Short mmCIF file of C-alpha atoms in Angstrom, two decimals:
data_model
loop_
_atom_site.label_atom_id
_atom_site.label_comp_id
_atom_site.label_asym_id
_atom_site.label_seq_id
_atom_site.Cartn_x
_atom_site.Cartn_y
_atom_site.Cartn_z
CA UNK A 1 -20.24 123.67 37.24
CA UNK A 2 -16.79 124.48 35.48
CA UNK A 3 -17.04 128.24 36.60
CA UNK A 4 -19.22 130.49 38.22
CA UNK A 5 -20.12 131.85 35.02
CA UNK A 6 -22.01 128.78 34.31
CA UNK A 7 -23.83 127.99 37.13
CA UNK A 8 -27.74 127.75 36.10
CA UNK A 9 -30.01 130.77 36.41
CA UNK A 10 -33.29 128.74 37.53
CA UNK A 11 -36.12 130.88 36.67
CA UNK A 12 -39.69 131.19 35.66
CA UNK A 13 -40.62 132.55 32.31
CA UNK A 14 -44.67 134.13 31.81
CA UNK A 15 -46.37 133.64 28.60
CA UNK A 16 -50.12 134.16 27.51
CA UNK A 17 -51.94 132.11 24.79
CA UNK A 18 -55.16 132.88 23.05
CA UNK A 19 -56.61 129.19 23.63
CA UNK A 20 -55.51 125.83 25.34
CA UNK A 21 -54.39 124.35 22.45
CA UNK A 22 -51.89 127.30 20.99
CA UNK A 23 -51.35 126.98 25.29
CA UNK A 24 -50.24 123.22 24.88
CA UNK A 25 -48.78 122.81 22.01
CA UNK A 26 -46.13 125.66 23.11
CA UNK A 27 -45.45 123.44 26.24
CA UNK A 28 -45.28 120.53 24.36
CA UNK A 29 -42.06 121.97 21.84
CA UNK A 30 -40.62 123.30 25.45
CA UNK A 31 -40.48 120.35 27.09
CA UNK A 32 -39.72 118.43 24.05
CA UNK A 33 -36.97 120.37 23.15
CA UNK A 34 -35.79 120.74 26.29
CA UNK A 35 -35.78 124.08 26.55
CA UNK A 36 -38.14 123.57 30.16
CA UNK A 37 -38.11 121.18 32.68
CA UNK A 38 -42.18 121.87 33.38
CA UNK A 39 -45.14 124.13 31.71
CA UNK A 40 -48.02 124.38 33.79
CA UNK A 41 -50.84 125.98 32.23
CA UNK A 42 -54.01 128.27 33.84
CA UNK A 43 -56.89 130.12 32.53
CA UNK A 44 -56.57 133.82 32.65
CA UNK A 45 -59.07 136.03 32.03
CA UNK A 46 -56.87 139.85 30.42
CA UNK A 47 -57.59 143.18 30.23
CA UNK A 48 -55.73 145.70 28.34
CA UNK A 49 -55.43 148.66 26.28
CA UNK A 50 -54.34 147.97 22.23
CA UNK A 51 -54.36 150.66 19.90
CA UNK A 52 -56.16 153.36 22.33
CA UNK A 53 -59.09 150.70 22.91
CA UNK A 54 -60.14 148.70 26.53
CA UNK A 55 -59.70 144.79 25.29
CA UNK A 56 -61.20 141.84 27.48
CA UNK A 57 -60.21 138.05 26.42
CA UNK A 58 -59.64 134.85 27.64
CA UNK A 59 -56.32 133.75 27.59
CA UNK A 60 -54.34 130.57 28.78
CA UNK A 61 -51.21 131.67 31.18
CA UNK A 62 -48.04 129.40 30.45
CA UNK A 63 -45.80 128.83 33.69
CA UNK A 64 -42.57 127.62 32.43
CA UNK A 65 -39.74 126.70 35.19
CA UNK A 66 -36.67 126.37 33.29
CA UNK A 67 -32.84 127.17 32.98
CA UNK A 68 -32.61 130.89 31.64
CA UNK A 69 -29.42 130.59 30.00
CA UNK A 70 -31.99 129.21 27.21
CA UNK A 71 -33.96 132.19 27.44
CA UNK A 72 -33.38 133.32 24.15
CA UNK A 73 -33.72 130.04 22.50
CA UNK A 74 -36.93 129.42 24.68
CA UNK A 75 -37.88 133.18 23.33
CA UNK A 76 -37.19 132.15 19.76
CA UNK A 77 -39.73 128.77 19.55
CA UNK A 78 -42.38 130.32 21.35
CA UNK A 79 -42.27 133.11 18.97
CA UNK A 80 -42.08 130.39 16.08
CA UNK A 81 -45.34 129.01 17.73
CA UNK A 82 -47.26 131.54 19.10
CA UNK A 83 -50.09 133.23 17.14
CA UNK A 84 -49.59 136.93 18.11
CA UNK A 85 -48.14 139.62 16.42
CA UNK A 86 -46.13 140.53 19.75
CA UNK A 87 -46.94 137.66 22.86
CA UNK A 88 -46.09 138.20 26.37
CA UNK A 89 -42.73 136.43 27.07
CA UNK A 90 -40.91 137.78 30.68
CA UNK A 91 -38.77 136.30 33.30
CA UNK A 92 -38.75 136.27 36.56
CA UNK A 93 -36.33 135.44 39.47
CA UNK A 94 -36.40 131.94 41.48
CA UNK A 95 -34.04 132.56 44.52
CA UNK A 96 -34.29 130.23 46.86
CA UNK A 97 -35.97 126.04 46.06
CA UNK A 98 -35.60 122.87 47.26
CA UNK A 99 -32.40 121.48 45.82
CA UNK A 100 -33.39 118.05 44.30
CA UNK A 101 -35.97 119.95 42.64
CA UNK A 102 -33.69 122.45 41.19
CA UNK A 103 -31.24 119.86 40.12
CA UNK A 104 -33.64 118.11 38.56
CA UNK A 105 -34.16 121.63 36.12
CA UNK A 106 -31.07 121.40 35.54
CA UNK A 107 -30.79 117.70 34.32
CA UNK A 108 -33.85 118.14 32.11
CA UNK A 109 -33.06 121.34 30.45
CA UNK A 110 -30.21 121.53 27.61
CA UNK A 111 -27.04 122.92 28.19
CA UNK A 112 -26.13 124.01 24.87
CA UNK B 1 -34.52 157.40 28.49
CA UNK B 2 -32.48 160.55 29.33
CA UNK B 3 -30.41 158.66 31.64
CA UNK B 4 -29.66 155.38 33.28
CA UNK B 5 -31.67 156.15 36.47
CA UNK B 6 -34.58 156.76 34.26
CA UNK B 7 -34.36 153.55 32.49
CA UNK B 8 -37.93 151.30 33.55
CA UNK B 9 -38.06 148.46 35.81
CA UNK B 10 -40.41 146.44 34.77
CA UNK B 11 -42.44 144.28 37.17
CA UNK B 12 -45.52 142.16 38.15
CA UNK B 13 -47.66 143.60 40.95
CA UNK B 14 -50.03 141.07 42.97
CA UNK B 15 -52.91 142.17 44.59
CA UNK B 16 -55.93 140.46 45.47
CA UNK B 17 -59.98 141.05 46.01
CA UNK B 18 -62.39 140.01 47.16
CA UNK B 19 -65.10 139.53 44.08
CA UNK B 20 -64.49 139.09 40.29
CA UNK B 21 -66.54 142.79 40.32
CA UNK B 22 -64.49 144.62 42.63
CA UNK B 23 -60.97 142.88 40.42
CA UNK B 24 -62.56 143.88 37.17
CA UNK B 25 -63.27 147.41 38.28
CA UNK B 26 -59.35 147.59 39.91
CA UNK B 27 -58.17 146.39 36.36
CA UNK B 28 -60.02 148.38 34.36
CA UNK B 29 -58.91 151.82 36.56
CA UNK B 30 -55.98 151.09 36.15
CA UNK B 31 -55.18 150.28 32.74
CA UNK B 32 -57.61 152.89 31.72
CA UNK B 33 -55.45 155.49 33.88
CA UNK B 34 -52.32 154.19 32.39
CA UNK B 35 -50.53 152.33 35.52
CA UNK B 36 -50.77 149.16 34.29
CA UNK B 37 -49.90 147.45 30.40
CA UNK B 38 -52.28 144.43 31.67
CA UNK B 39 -53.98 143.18 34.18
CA UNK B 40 -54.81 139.28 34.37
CA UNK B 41 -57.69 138.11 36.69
CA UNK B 42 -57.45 134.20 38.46
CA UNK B 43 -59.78 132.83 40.89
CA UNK B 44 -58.11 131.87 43.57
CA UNK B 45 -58.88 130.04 47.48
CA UNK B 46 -56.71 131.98 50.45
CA UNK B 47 -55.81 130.54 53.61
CA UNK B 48 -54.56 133.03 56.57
CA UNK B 49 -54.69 133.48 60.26
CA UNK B 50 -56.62 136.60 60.84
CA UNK B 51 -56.77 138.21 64.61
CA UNK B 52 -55.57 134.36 65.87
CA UNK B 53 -57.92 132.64 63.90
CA UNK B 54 -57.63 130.75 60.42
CA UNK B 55 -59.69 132.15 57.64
CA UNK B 56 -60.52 130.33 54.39
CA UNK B 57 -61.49 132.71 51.41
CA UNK B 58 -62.55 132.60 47.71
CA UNK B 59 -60.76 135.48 46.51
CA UNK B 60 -59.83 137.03 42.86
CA UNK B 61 -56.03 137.47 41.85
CA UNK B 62 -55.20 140.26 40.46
CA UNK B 63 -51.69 140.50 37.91
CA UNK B 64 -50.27 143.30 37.14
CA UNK B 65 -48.11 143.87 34.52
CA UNK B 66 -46.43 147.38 34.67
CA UNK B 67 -43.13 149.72 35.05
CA UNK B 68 -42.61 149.49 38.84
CA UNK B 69 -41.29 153.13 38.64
CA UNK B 70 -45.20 153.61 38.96
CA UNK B 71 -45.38 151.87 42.02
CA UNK B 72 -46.60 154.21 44.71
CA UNK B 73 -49.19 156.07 42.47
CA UNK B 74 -50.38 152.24 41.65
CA UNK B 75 -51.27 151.32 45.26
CA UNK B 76 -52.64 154.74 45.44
CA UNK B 77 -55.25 153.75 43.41
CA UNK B 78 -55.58 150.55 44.27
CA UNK B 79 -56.43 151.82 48.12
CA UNK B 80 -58.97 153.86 46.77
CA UNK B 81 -60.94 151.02 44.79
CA UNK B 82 -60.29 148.44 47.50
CA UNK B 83 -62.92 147.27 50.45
CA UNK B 84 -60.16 145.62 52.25
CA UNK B 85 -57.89 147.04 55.51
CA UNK B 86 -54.84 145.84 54.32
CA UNK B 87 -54.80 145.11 50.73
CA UNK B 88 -52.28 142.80 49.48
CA UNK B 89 -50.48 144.98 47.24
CA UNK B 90 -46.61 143.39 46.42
CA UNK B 91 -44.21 143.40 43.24
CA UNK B 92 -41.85 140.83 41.78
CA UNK B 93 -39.44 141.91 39.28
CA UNK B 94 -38.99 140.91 35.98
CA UNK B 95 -35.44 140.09 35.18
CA UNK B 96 -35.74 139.30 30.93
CA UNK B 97 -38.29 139.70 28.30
CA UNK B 98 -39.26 139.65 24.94
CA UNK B 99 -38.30 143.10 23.72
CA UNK B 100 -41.34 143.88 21.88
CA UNK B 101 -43.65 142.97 24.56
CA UNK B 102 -41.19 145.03 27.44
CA UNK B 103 -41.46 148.24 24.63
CA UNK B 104 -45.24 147.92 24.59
CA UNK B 105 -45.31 147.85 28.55
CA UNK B 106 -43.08 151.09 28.39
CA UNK B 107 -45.56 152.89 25.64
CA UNK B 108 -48.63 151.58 27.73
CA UNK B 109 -47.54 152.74 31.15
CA UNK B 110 -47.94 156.35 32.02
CA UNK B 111 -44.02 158.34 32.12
CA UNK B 112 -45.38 161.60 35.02
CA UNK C 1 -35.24 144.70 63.72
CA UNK C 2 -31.65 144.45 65.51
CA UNK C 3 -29.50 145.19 62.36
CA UNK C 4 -29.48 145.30 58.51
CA UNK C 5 -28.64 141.42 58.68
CA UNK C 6 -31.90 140.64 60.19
CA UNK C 7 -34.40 142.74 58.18
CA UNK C 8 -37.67 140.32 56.49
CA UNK C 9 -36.64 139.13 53.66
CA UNK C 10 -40.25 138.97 51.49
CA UNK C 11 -40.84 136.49 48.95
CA UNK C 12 -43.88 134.04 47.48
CA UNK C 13 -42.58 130.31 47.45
CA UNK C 14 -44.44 128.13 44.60
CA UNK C 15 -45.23 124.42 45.35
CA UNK C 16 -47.70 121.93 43.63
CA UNK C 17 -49.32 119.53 44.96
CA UNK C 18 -51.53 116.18 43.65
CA UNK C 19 -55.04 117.43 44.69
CA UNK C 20 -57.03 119.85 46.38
CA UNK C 21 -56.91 117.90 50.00
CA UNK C 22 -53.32 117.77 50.31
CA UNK C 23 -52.38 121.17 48.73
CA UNK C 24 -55.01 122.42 51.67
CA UNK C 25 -53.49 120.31 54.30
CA UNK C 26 -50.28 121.33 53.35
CA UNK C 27 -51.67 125.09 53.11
CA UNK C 28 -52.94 124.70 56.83
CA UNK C 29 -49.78 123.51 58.07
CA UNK C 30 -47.95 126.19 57.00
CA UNK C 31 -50.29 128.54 58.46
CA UNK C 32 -51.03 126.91 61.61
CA UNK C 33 -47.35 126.99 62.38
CA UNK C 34 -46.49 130.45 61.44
CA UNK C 35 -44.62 129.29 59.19
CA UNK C 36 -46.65 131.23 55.89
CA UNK C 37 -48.79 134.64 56.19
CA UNK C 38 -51.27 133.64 53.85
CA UNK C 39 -51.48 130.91 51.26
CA UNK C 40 -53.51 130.85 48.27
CA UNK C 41 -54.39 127.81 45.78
CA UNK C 42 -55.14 127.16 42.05
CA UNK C 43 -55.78 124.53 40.10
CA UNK C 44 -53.17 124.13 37.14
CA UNK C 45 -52.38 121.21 34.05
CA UNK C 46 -48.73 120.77 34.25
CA UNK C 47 -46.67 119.13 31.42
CA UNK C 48 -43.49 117.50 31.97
CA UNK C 49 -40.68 114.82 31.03
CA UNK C 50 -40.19 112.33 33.65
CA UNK C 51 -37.30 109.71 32.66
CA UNK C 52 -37.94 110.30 29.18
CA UNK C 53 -41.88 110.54 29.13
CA UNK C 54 -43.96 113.59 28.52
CA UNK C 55 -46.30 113.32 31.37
CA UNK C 56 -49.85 115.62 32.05
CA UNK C 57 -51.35 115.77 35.34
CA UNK C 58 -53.67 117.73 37.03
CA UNK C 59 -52.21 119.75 40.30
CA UNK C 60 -52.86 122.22 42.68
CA UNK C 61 -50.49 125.17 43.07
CA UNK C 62 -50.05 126.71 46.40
CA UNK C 63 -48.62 130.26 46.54
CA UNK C 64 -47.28 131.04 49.44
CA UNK C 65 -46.31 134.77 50.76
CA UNK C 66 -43.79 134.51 54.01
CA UNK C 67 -40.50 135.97 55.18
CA UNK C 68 -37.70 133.56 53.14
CA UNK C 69 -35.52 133.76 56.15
CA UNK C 70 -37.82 130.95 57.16
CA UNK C 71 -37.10 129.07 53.87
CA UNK C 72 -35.56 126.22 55.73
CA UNK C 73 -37.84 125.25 57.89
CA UNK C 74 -40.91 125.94 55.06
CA UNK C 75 -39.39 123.53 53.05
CA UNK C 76 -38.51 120.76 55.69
CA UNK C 77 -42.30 121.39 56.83
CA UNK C 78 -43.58 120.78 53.48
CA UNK C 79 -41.26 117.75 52.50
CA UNK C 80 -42.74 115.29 55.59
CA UNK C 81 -46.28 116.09 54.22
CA UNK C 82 -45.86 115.90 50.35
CA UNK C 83 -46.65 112.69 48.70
CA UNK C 84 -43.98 113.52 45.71
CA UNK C 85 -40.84 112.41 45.94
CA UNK C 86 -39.34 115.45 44.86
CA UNK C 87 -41.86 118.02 45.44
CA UNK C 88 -41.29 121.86 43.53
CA UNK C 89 -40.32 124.50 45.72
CA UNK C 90 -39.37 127.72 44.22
CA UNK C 91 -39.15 130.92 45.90
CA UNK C 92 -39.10 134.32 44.43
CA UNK C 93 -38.80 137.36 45.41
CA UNK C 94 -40.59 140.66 46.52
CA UNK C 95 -39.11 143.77 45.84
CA UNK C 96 -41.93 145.94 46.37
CA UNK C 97 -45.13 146.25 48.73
CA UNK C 98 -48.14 147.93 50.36
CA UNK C 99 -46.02 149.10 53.99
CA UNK C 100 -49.22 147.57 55.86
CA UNK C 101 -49.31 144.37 54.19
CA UNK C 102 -45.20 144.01 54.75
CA UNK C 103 -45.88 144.10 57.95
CA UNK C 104 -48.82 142.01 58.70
CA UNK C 105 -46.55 139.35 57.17
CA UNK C 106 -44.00 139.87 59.26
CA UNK C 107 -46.21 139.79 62.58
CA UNK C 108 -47.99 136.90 61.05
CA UNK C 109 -44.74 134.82 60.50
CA UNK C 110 -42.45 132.94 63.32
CA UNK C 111 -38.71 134.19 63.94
CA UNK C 112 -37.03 131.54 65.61
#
């Protein structure tokens, strides 16, 4: 860490896939690319509203633990990758972890 | 946005229940009254001491996707669908997002 | 609550685990010992580079609601019954909650 300005911002980012494969194959080009240290992946099932109408679908929820000075890379391939028009992609806080565990983030995501 | 204060804070509310019935019909109230973008249902096994005694539970997880500014009037509702005495009912922010998919929380969730 | 420095400090703290039996002994531990409120598990995939390899395993995720002033001591508990050498354990943070539920954690969790 050079300054404070580049200490890592560990977080976890939330997406939602229409299947397991679309599901996969996005954590396969994160982890890949490094752009994530780990995807796991769950089924979900969604409701929603689109358009004025009550949807229901299964969906695949994407649990990426990564470094989020990458968010917007991380942003831009799952966009590249992801098969709707406008896919969940949000970050959340990690505060506290166990610290070979968060060094080990930080040795497996890119730094630029 | 008329001013900063009023800017949303978007967030992830947790709450859980006890049947995939009594989630579905929490989900569907609330995206239906606007308090909620999307709601994503996991089964899920709890483990808790309850009155000095440890409970083990198949239960239904309930995530909320929403504009936290909502907050109270959301675990209004939730109270009033709920079977349980104390209803886990607790929000985690969300610190980044895609912007597309924050805008459509905004547009989904009600604004009083 | 004595003064501001001591207030609960609310958060969920993620950790996976091999398999069902020792995500639930690990779950039981917590609880046993006041250590967690409540703990709830799901079964995930996880993918993941480990020295150089894209690995996929199947896992258990525990999520784990306590007060994060006993992060410490969650973490040292968890460690000497974890088969992974360098077990994940992430906290994150609660901003918001049902009053009653805030405070059955807080009853249900040690302070020193």
């Amino acid at each position: 860490m050079k300054n404070p300005i580049e200490a890592p911002e560990y977080g976890i980012v939330w997406v939602t896939a229409p299947t397991r494969t679309e599901a996969e194959a996005i954590a396969e080009a994160l982890v890949e690319s490094r752009l994530a240290a780990c995807v796991s992946l769950t089924p979900i099932h969604s409701i929603y509203t689109w358009k004025g109408k009550i949807n229901k679908e299964e969906e695949w929820q994407l649990t990426i633990k990564t470094d989020l000075r990458q968010f917007t890379r991380l942003e831009s391939t799952i966009k590249s990758l992801h098969s709707y028009e406008v896919p969940e992609i949000i970050a959340i806080p990690i505060i506290a972890g166990s610290t070979p565990y968060l060094n080990w983030i930080s040795e497996s995501v890119v730094r630029d």
